[in-house]
Short mmCIF file of C-alpha atoms and ligand atoms in Angstrom, two decimals:
data_model
loop_
_atom_site.label_atom_id
_atom_site.label_comp_id
_atom_site.label_asym_id
_atom_site.label_seq_id
_atom_site.Cartn_x
_atom_site.Cartn_y
_atom_site.Cartn_z
CA MET A 1 0.08 0.00 0.11
CA THR A 2 1.36 3.43 -0.84
CA ALA A 3 -0.51 6.29 0.91
CA ARG A 4 1.55 9.16 -0.15
CA PRO A 5 3.57 8.59 -3.29
CA ILE A 6 7.22 9.97 -3.07
CA THR A 7 7.48 12.50 -5.74
CA THR A 8 10.97 13.04 -7.43
CA VAL A 9 11.92 15.04 -10.34
CA ARG A 10 14.49 13.75 -12.68
CA THR A 11 17.62 16.02 -12.98
CA VAL A 12 21.04 15.63 -14.60
CA VAL A 13 24.16 17.02 -13.35
CA ALA A 14 24.99 19.81 -15.63
CA ALA A 15 28.04 21.21 -13.85
CA ILE A 16 30.42 20.62 -10.76
CA GLU A 17 32.64 23.40 -9.46
CA GLU A 18 35.22 23.57 -6.75
CA ALA A 19 33.95 26.34 -4.46
CA GLY A 20 36.16 26.66 -1.49
CA PRO A 21 37.84 24.36 1.15
CA GLY A 22 36.43 20.75 0.48
CA ILE A 23 33.35 22.25 -1.12
CA LYS A 24 31.75 21.33 -4.44
CA LEU A 25 28.91 23.16 -6.15
CA PHE A 26 26.63 21.04 -8.06
CA THR A 27 24.24 22.38 -10.80
CA LEU A 28 21.19 20.20 -11.57
CA THR A 29 18.92 20.86 -14.63
CA ASP A 30 16.04 19.16 -16.20
CA PRO A 31 17.21 16.64 -18.84
CA ASP A 32 15.32 18.71 -21.54
CA GLN A 33 16.08 22.00 -20.27
CA TRP A 34 12.54 22.70 -18.97
CA GLU A 35 11.97 24.91 -16.07
CA LEU A 36 12.20 23.14 -12.61
CA PRO A 37 9.50 23.21 -10.03
CA PRO A 38 9.46 26.51 -8.22
CA PHE A 39 10.92 27.24 -4.77
CA LYS A 40 11.15 29.91 -2.20
CA PRO A 41 14.41 31.63 -1.30
CA GLY A 42 16.52 29.10 0.79
CA ALA A 43 14.39 26.10 0.05
CA HIS A 44 15.69 22.49 0.41
CA ILE A 45 15.63 19.55 -1.80
CA ASP A 46 16.34 15.96 -1.09
CA LEU A 47 18.79 14.21 -3.44
CA HIS A 48 18.22 10.47 -4.17
CA LEU A 49 21.82 9.49 -4.63
CA PRO A 50 22.87 6.64 -6.93
CA ASN A 51 23.89 4.47 -3.89
CA GLY A 52 20.35 4.63 -2.39
CA LEU A 53 21.05 7.36 0.28
CA VAL A 54 18.70 10.40 0.47
CA ARG A 55 20.30 13.66 1.57
CA THR A 56 18.87 17.04 2.05
CA TYR A 57 20.59 20.25 0.89
CA SER A 58 19.58 23.91 0.60
CA LEU A 59 19.37 25.64 -2.75
CA CYS A 60 21.80 28.38 -3.20
CA ASN A 61 20.46 29.96 -6.42
CA GLU A 62 17.36 32.21 -6.23
CA PRO A 63 13.92 31.43 -7.18
CA ALA A 64 13.99 33.70 -10.44
CA ASP A 65 16.89 31.43 -11.64
CA ASN A 66 14.52 28.44 -12.04
CA ALA A 67 16.14 26.50 -14.81
CA ARG A 68 18.55 24.88 -12.20
CA TYR A 69 18.92 23.70 -8.64
CA VAL A 70 22.36 24.75 -7.35
CA ILE A 71 23.50 23.06 -4.17
CA ALA A 72 26.91 23.20 -2.20
CA VAL A 73 28.12 20.21 -0.68
CA LYS A 74 31.11 20.05 1.92
CA LEU A 75 32.94 16.86 2.14
CA GLU A 76 32.38 15.41 5.61
CA PRO A 77 34.83 12.53 5.80
CA ASP A 78 33.30 11.40 9.19
CA GLY A 79 29.52 12.00 7.97
CA ARG A 80 26.89 9.65 7.16
CA GLY A 81 28.11 8.94 3.42
CA GLY A 82 26.16 11.51 1.56
CA SER A 83 28.76 14.07 0.90
CA ARG A 84 31.44 11.37 0.12
CA ALA A 85 29.13 9.81 -2.59
CA LEU A 86 28.60 13.31 -4.14
CA HIS A 87 32.22 14.22 -4.11
CA ASP A 88 33.75 10.97 -5.16
CA ASP A 89 31.15 9.14 -7.26
CA VAL A 90 28.97 11.83 -8.97
CA ARG A 91 29.97 13.19 -12.56
CA VAL A 92 28.64 15.61 -14.97
CA GLY A 93 25.83 13.97 -17.08
CA ASP A 94 24.85 11.66 -14.11
CA ALA A 95 21.01 11.46 -13.49
CA ILE A 96 19.87 12.37 -10.04
CA GLY A 97 16.26 12.14 -8.73
CA VAL A 98 15.37 15.14 -6.38
CA SER A 99 12.26 15.84 -4.28
CA LEU A 100 10.14 18.73 -4.78
CA PRO A 101 11.60 21.87 -3.03
CA ARG A 102 10.18 22.54 0.37
CA GLY A 103 10.70 25.16 3.07
CA GLY A 104 12.66 28.42 2.66
CA LEU A 105 11.49 31.69 3.66
CA ASP A 106 9.11 34.35 2.48
CA CYS A 107 11.73 37.03 2.38
CA GLY A 108 10.53 40.47 2.53
CA ALA A 109 6.97 39.64 3.39
CA GLY A 110 5.94 42.55 5.76
CA LEU A 111 9.55 42.64 7.15
CA ALA A 112 11.67 45.75 6.93
CA ARG A 113 15.04 44.10 7.92
CA HIS A 114 16.66 40.67 7.78
CA VAL A 115 19.91 39.78 9.69
CA PHE A 116 21.27 36.55 8.48
CA VAL A 117 24.13 34.75 10.64
CA ALA A 118 25.94 31.89 8.95
CA GLY A 119 28.72 29.74 10.05
CA GLY A 120 30.92 28.40 7.23
CA ILE A 121 29.03 26.24 4.67
CA GLY A 122 25.95 27.33 6.65
CA VAL A 123 25.84 30.21 4.19
CA THR A 124 24.16 28.26 1.43
CA PRO A 125 20.41 29.03 2.29
CA PHE A 126 21.22 32.69 2.81
CA LEU A 127 23.09 33.01 -0.47
CA SER A 128 19.82 32.31 -2.06
CA MET A 129 17.88 34.69 0.11
CA ALA A 130 20.42 37.32 -0.22
CA ARG A 131 20.44 37.31 -3.99
CA HIS A 132 16.78 37.35 -4.03
CA LEU A 133 16.55 40.29 -1.63
CA ALA A 134 19.28 42.17 -3.46
CA ARG A 135 17.56 41.66 -6.85
CA THR A 136 13.94 42.49 -5.78
CA GLY A 137 14.96 45.21 -3.09
CA VAL A 138 11.96 44.55 -1.13
CA ALA A 139 13.64 44.57 2.16
CA ASP A 140 16.97 45.52 3.79
CA PHE A 141 19.30 42.71 4.92
CA VAL A 142 22.69 41.86 6.26
CA LEU A 143 24.65 38.62 6.23
CA HIS A 144 27.05 37.91 8.90
CA LEU A 145 29.40 35.05 7.73
CA ILE A 146 31.47 33.47 10.44
CA VAL A 147 34.35 31.54 9.30
CA ARG A 148 37.70 30.38 10.64
CA GLU A 149 39.73 31.98 7.85
CA GLU A 150 38.83 30.80 4.31
CA LEU A 151 35.51 31.79 2.71
CA PRO A 152 33.23 29.15 1.17
CA LEU A 153 31.60 29.99 -2.01
CA ALA A 154 33.98 33.07 -2.42
CA ARG A 155 33.34 33.70 -6.07
CA HIS A 156 29.58 33.73 -5.54
CA LEU A 157 29.68 35.80 -2.27
CA ALA A 158 31.97 38.46 -4.12
CA PRO A 159 29.16 40.66 -5.50
CA LEU A 160 27.32 40.76 -2.11
CA ILE A 161 30.57 41.39 -0.43
CA ASN A 162 31.45 44.21 -2.63
CA GLU A 163 28.06 45.73 -2.20
CA GLY A 164 28.63 45.81 1.66
CA ARG A 165 25.76 43.28 2.12
CA VAL A 166 28.11 40.52 3.69
CA VAL A 167 30.15 41.26 6.87
CA VAL A 168 32.91 38.61 7.31
CA HIS A 169 34.06 37.48 10.69
CA ARG A 170 37.25 35.57 10.77
CA THR A 171 37.36 33.79 14.03
CA SER A 172 41.36 33.05 13.64
CA ARG A 173 41.83 36.82 13.66
CA THR A 174 39.14 38.46 15.80
CA GLY A 175 37.67 35.51 17.89
CA ARG A 176 33.91 34.60 17.91
CA PRO A 177 31.57 37.54 17.55
CA ASP A 178 28.82 38.07 20.10
CA LEU A 179 25.78 37.02 18.22
CA ALA A 180 23.41 39.07 20.48
CA ALA A 181 25.26 42.15 19.34
CA LEU A 182 25.14 41.16 15.73
CA ILE A 183 21.37 40.73 15.70
CA GLY A 184 20.44 43.73 17.73
CA GLU A 185 17.01 44.21 19.30
CA GLY A 186 14.03 41.96 18.60
CA GLY A 187 11.10 43.57 16.74
CA SER A 188 8.11 42.56 14.66
CA GLU A 189 9.62 44.04 11.50
CA THR A 190 13.04 42.11 11.64
CA LEU A 191 13.60 38.51 10.76
CA VAL A 192 16.87 36.80 12.04
CA ALA A 193 18.06 33.61 10.84
CA CYS A 194 21.10 31.38 11.54
CA CYS A 195 22.45 28.17 9.96
CA GLY A 196 25.78 26.73 11.12
CA PRO A 197 27.32 24.26 13.45
CA ASP A 198 25.61 23.21 16.77
CA GLY A 199 27.42 25.57 19.07
CA MET A 200 26.60 28.46 17.00
CA THR A 201 22.80 27.76 16.52
CA ASP A 202 22.65 26.98 20.21
CA ASP A 203 24.12 30.36 21.11
CA PHE A 204 21.72 32.04 18.57
CA GLU A 205 18.67 30.16 20.02
CA ARG A 206 19.71 31.58 23.57
CA ALA A 207 20.45 35.15 22.08
CA THR A 208 16.86 35.18 20.56
CA SER A 209 14.96 33.31 23.34
CA ALA A 210 12.90 36.53 23.93
CA TRP A 211 12.25 37.33 20.30
CA PRO A 212 8.67 36.43 18.74
CA ALA A 213 8.95 32.82 17.58
CA ALA A 214 7.65 33.86 14.03
CA ASN A 215 10.84 36.24 13.64
CA VAL A 216 13.49 33.68 14.39
CA HIS A 217 14.57 30.99 11.93
CA ILE A 218 17.26 28.35 12.70
CA GLU A 219 18.52 25.60 10.46
CA ARG A 220 20.84 22.83 11.85
CA PHE A 221 23.44 20.63 10.11
CA VAL A 222 23.12 17.53 12.13
CA ALA A 223 19.97 16.03 13.77
CA PRO A 224 20.32 15.33 17.49
CA PRO A 225 20.10 11.68 18.49
CA VAL A 226 16.52 10.46 18.59
CA VAL A 227 15.72 10.02 22.40
CA ILE A 228 13.40 7.17 23.29
CA ASP A 229 10.81 8.25 25.94
CA PRO A 230 11.06 5.64 28.66
CA ASP A 231 7.48 6.61 29.67
CA ALA A 232 6.14 6.43 26.12
CA LYS A 233 3.04 4.49 25.80
CA PRO A 234 1.62 2.54 22.79
CA PHE A 235 -1.06 4.16 20.74
CA ALA A 236 -3.01 3.80 17.56
CA LEU A 237 -2.56 5.63 14.40
CA SER A 238 -5.62 5.93 12.35
CA LEU A 239 -4.99 7.02 8.64
CA ALA A 240 -7.89 9.11 7.45
CA ARG A 241 -7.99 8.63 3.78
CA SER A 242 -7.40 4.84 3.78
CA GLY A 243 -9.21 3.93 7.00
CA THR A 244 -6.27 2.01 8.13
CA GLU A 245 -5.48 1.48 11.66
CA ILE A 246 -1.74 0.95 12.80
CA GLN A 247 -0.50 0.37 16.28
CA VAL A 248 2.72 2.15 17.35
CA ARG A 249 4.57 0.17 20.13
CA ALA A 250 6.06 1.86 23.21
CA GLY A 251 9.15 3.49 22.29
CA GLN A 252 8.62 2.74 18.54
CA THR A 253 8.54 5.80 16.06
CA MET A 254 5.52 6.57 13.99
CA LEU A 255 7.76 6.42 11.08
CA VAL A 256 8.87 2.89 11.83
CA ALA A 257 5.36 1.77 12.54
CA LEU A 258 4.07 3.33 9.20
CA GLN A 259 6.95 1.68 7.18
CA GLU A 260 6.22 -1.81 8.84
CA ALA A 261 2.61 -1.19 7.52
CA GLY A 262 3.94 -0.72 3.91
CA ILE A 263 3.45 3.12 3.94
CA ASP A 264 5.94 4.86 1.94
CA ILE A 265 7.19 8.09 3.64
CA ALA A 266 9.98 10.27 2.39
CA THR A 267 12.87 10.65 4.88
CA SER A 268 16.26 12.02 5.04
CA CYS A 269 17.62 13.13 8.32
CA CYS A 270 15.34 10.83 10.58
CA GLY A 271 15.99 13.36 13.41
CA GLY A 272 13.39 16.11 13.13
CA ILE A 273 15.39 18.73 11.28
CA CYS A 274 14.97 18.38 7.56
CA GLY A 275 11.21 18.47 7.15
CA ALA A 276 11.19 15.42 4.53
CA CYS A 277 8.68 13.27 6.51
CA LYS A 278 6.02 16.09 7.28
CA VAL A 279 2.50 14.59 7.51
CA GLY A 280 -0.72 16.32 8.34
CA TRP A 281 -2.65 15.37 11.39
CA LEU A 282 -6.40 15.70 11.96
CA GLU A 283 -7.29 14.49 15.65
CA GLY A 284 -5.23 13.68 18.75
CA LYS A 285 -2.51 15.25 20.87
CA PRO A 286 0.77 15.08 19.01
CA VAL A 287 4.03 15.41 20.79
CA HIS A 288 6.17 17.16 18.32
CA ARG A 289 10.00 17.09 19.17
CA ASP A 290 11.17 18.27 15.89
CA ARG A 291 13.17 21.39 15.32
CA VAL A 292 11.68 22.38 11.91
CA LEU A 293 8.04 23.12 12.21
CA SER A 294 6.83 26.60 13.31
CA THR A 295 4.08 26.90 16.17
CA TYR A 296 1.74 27.58 13.57
CA GLU A 297 2.63 24.58 11.29
CA ARG A 298 2.43 22.23 14.28
CA GLU A 299 -1.16 23.00 14.50
CA ARG A 300 -1.67 21.02 11.25
CA TYR A 301 1.53 18.88 10.77
CA LEU A 302 3.90 16.77 12.44
CA MET A 303 7.21 15.03 11.61
CA VAL A 304 6.70 11.39 11.86
CA CYS A 305 10.28 10.62 12.38
CA VAL A 306 10.20 12.12 15.92
CA ALA A 307 6.78 12.86 16.96
CA GLY A 308 4.78 10.95 19.48
CA SER A 309 1.33 10.99 20.93
CA ASP A 310 -0.13 12.15 24.14
CA ALA A 311 -3.36 10.43 23.63
CA ASP A 312 -4.43 6.83 22.78
CA ARG A 313 -5.30 7.60 19.23
CA LEU A 314 -3.85 9.92 16.48
CA VAL A 315 -5.55 10.61 13.22
CA LEU A 316 -3.09 11.38 10.27
CA ASP A 317 -4.08 12.78 6.89
CA LEU A 318 -2.85 9.67 5.12
S1 FES B 401 13.11 12.73 8.06
FE1 FES B 401 13.98 14.60 8.52
S2 FES B 401 12.48 15.66 9.74
FE2 FES B 401 11.74 13.59 9.56
#
């Protein structure tokens, strides 16, 4: 049984470019040069790699540039294998299936100012947003890029640096900047966003703890380990569209229970940070645990890789 078909778009690798220390930039296009499905600035796509891995990357190009998807991949020698597969095995002309783009920000919508804080390769979603804002002029922005010494994607950042839109902080020379000082005071007309290593996103989360949740956006590189709740109780999943009932055992994830029942669910991080496994819920009391959905989105969606239930029965829109 397949309740929610996993949709992929067929692309081919049109170009691969060295883009900084251990970083390659991959350009994916439609095999027949059609436009690709649209996306918001800083949206993500899942790549279905030839070795069967599925990995999520931010798009670096901007929505107006919709004949291609451009992603930057930093080689992580001790990672889970996705970056190594892309660096070592993927060549120009290879076919790669990608998901429809998801996420990203409505840059400029009712906001006067954007402050982006990026650590190293975490600059990728902000490159897309900054290019979009610079071209449209709909809102002011600044991008603080924190690196040890060498810049990622230097050639692509150069125009924004030359325009004074990017402030580079080299920690090897000046130490780590004070994030609270970089982002300034919270206000309903300012959106602040951070993407970088865990220490940076944790500091950023603390620095913005008093800000309205809707004005803060955080993207993480690595999902925290899934913690099994020792007090978790079994519950029933009811699939509204098919009428199927599935039992989720104590300590089991919804994702595993759905997969055991033959339901195809798109996944990538399996830790609540990428947004791939988002499913609508209709009745019940979900326990969310993800780090990707907004408060507003949680009223309608959950991430089945980490969410649990505080009631005996949870109805999903599947
Ligand atoms: S698979 Fe990434 S959030 Fe569930």
